[in-house]
mmCIF file of C-alpha atoms in Angstrom:
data_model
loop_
_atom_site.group_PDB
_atom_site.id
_atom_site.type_symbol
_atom_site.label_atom_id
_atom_site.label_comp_id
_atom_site.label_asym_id
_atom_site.label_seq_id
_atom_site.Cartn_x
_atom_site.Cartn_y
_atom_site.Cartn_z
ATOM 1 C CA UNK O 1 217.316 -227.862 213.295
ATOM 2 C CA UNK O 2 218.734 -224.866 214.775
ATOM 3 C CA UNK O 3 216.857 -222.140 216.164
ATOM 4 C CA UNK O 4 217.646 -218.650 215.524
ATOM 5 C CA UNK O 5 217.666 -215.180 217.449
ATOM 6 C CA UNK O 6 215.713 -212.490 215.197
ATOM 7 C CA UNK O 7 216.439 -209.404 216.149
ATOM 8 C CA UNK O 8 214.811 -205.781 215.493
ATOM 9 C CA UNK O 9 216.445 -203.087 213.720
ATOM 10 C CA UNK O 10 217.071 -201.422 217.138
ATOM 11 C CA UNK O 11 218.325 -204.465 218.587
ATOM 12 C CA UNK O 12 215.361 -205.887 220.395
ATOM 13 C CA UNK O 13 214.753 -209.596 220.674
ATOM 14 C CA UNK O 14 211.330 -210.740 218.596
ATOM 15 C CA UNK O 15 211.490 -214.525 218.477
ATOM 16 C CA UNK O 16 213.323 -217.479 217.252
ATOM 17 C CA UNK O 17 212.599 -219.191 213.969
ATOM 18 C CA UNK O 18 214.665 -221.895 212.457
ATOM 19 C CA UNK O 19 217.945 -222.038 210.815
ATOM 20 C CA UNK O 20 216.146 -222.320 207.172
ATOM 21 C CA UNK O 21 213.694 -219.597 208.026
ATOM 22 C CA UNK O 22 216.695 -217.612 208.682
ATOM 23 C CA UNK O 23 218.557 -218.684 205.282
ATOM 24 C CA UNK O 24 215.577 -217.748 203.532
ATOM 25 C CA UNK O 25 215.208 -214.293 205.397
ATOM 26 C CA UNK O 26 218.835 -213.472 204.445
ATOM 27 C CA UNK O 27 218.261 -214.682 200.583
ATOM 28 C CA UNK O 28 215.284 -212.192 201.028
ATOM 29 C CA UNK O 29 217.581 -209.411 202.003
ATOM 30 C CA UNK O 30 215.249 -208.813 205.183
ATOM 31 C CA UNK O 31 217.962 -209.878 207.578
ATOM 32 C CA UNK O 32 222.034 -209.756 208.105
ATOM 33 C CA UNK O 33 223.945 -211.735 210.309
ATOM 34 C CA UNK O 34 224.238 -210.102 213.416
ATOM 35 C CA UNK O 35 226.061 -213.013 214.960
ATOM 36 C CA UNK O 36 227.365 -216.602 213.099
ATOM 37 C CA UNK O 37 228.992 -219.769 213.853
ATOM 38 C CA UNK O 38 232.761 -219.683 213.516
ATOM 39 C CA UNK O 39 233.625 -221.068 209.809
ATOM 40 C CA UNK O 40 230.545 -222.719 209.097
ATOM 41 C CA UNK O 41 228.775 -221.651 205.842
ATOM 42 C CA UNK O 42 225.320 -222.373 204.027
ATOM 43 C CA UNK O 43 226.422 -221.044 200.404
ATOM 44 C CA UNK O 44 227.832 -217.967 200.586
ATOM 45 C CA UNK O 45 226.123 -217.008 204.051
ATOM 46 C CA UNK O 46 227.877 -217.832 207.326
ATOM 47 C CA UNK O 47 225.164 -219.698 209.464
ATOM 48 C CA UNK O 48 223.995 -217.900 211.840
ATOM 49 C CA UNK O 49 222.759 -217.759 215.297
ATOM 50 C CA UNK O 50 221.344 -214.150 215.239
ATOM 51 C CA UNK O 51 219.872 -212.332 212.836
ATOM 52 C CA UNK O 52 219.059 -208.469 212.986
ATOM 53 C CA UNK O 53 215.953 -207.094 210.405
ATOM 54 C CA UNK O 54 217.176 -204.564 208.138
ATOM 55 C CA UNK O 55 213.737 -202.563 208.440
ATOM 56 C CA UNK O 56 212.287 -201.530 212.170
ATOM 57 C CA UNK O 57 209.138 -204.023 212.787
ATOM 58 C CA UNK O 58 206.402 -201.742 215.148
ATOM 59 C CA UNK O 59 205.508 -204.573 217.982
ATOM 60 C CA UNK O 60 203.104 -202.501 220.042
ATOM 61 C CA UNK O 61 200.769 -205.251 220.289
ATOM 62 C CA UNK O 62 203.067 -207.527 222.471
ATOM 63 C CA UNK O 63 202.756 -203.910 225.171
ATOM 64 C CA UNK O 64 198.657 -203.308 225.031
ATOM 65 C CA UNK O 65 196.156 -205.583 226.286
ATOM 66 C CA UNK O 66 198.179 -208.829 226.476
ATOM 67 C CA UNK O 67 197.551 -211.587 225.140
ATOM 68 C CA UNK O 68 193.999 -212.846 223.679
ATOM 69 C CA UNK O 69 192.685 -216.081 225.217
ATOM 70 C CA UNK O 70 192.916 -219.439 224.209
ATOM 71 C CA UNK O 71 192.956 -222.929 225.264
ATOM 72 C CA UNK O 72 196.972 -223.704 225.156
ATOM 73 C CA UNK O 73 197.443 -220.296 226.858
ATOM 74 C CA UNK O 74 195.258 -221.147 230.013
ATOM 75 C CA UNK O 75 196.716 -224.379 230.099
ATOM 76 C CA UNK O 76 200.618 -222.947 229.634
ATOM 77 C CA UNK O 77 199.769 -220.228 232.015
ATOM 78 C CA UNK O 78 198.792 -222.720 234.792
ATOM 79 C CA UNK O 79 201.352 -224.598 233.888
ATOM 80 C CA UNK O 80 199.027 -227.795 232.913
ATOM 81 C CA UNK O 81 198.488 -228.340 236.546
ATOM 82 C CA UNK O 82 194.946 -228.506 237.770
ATOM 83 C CA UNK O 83 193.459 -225.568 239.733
ATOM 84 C CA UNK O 84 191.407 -227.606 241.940
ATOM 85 C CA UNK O 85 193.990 -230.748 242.994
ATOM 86 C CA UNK O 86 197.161 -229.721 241.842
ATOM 87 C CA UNK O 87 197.312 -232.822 239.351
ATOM 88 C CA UNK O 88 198.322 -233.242 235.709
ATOM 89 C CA UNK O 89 195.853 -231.015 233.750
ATOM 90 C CA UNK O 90 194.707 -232.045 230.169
ATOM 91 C CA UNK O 91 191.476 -229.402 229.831
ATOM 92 C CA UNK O 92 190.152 -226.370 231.001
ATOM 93 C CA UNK O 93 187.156 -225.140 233.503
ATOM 94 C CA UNK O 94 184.965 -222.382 233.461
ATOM 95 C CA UNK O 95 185.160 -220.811 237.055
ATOM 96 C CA UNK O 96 181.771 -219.464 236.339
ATOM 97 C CA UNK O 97 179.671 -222.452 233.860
ATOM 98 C CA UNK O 98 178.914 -221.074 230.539
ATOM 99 C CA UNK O 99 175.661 -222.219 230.902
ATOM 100 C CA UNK O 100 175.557 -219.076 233.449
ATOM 101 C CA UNK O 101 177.414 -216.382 231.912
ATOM 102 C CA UNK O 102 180.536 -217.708 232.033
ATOM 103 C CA UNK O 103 182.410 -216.390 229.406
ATOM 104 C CA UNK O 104 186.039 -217.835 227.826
ATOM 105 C CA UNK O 105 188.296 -214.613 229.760
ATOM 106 C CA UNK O 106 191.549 -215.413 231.751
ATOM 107 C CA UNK O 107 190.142 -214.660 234.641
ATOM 108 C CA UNK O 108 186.880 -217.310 234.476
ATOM 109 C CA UNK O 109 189.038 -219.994 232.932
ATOM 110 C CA UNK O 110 191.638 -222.438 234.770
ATOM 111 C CA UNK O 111 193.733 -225.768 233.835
ATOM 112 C CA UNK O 112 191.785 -228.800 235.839
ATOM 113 C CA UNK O 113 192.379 -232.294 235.142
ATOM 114 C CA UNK O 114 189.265 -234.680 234.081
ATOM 115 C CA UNK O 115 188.191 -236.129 236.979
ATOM 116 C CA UNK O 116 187.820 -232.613 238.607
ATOM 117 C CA UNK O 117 186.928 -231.048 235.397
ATOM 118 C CA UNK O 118 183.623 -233.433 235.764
ATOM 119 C CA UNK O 119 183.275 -233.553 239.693
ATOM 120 C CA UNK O 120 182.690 -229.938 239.311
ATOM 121 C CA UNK O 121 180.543 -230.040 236.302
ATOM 122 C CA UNK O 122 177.900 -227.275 236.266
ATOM 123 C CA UNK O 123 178.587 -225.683 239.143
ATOM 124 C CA UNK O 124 180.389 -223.248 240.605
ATOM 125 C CA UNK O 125 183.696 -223.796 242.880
ATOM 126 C CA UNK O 126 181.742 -223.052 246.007
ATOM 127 C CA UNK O 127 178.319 -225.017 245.184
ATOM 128 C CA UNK O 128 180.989 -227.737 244.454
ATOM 129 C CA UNK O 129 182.694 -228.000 247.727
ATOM 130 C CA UNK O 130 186.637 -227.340 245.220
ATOM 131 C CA UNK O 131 188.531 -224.086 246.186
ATOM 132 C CA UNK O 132 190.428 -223.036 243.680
ATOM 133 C CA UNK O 133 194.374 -223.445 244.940
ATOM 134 C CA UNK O 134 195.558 -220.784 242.180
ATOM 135 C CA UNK O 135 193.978 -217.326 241.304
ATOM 136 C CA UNK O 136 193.521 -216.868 237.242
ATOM 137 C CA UNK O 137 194.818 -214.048 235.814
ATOM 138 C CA UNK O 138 195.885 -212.437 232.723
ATOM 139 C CA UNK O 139 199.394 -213.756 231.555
ATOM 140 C CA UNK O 140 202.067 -211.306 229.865
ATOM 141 C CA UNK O 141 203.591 -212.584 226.689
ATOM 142 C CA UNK O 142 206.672 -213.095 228.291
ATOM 143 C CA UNK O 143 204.784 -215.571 230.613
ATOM 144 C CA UNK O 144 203.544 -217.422 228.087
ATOM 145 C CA UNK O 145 206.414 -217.798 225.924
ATOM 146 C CA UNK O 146 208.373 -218.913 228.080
ATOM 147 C CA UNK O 147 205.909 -222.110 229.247
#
């Protein structure tokens, strides 16, 4: 399947859904065709490759805080490579154990591949004798869409 640009009323990208969630946002009468494939047509609707909402859609959240934390975002911001080696990453690692206080923030969290993950275990990077080769931070949305 396709994937489609939606657009906001004042012409701002939001995201891309696909071809049949478009289809069904213009049988809703949510969307129009902002911009279609030359003489190609699902029923009476050309098929599109952007769509533009009819009503303005507030998106403040995506400016505030950022993002909120999760698993798949700490490994897409790191880019699933491991924090301590530079490897293939499959989990995450508290910076600071949870077992001390550690909480689950951006900033205590970091991709790291098994055999690190457990070398590491309940310690911290220092006690451990494993810098850390990146610094964890808090990823825009941009960032993480993107990944």
């Amino acid at each position: 399947m396709t994937a489609v640009l939606v657009l906001n009323a004042d012409l701002g990208p939001l995201h891309r859904v696909s071809l049949k969630h478009a289809v069904r946002m213009l049988c809703r009468r949510v969307a129009e065709v902002h911009e279609a494939e030359p003489d190609r047509l699902i029923g009476v609707y050309p098929v599109p490759r952007v769509v533009r909402l009819i009503a303005y859609v507030v998106t403040r959240w995506r400016y505030g805080r950022g993002p909120g934390w999760s698993r798949p975002g700490v490994l897409a911001r790191d880019r699933r490579r491991c924090g301590y080696c530079g490897g293939a990453a499959s989990t995450i690692d508290h910076v600071l154990p949870r077992s001390r206080g550690g909480a689950n923030t951006w900033q205590n969290t970091v991709a790291a591949c098994g055999p690190c993950n457990q070398r590491k275990g309940d310690r911290t990077p220092a006690e451990a004798g494993m810098p850390l080769r990146i610094s964890p931070g808090i990823p825009g949305w941009a960032q993480l869409a993107t990944r």
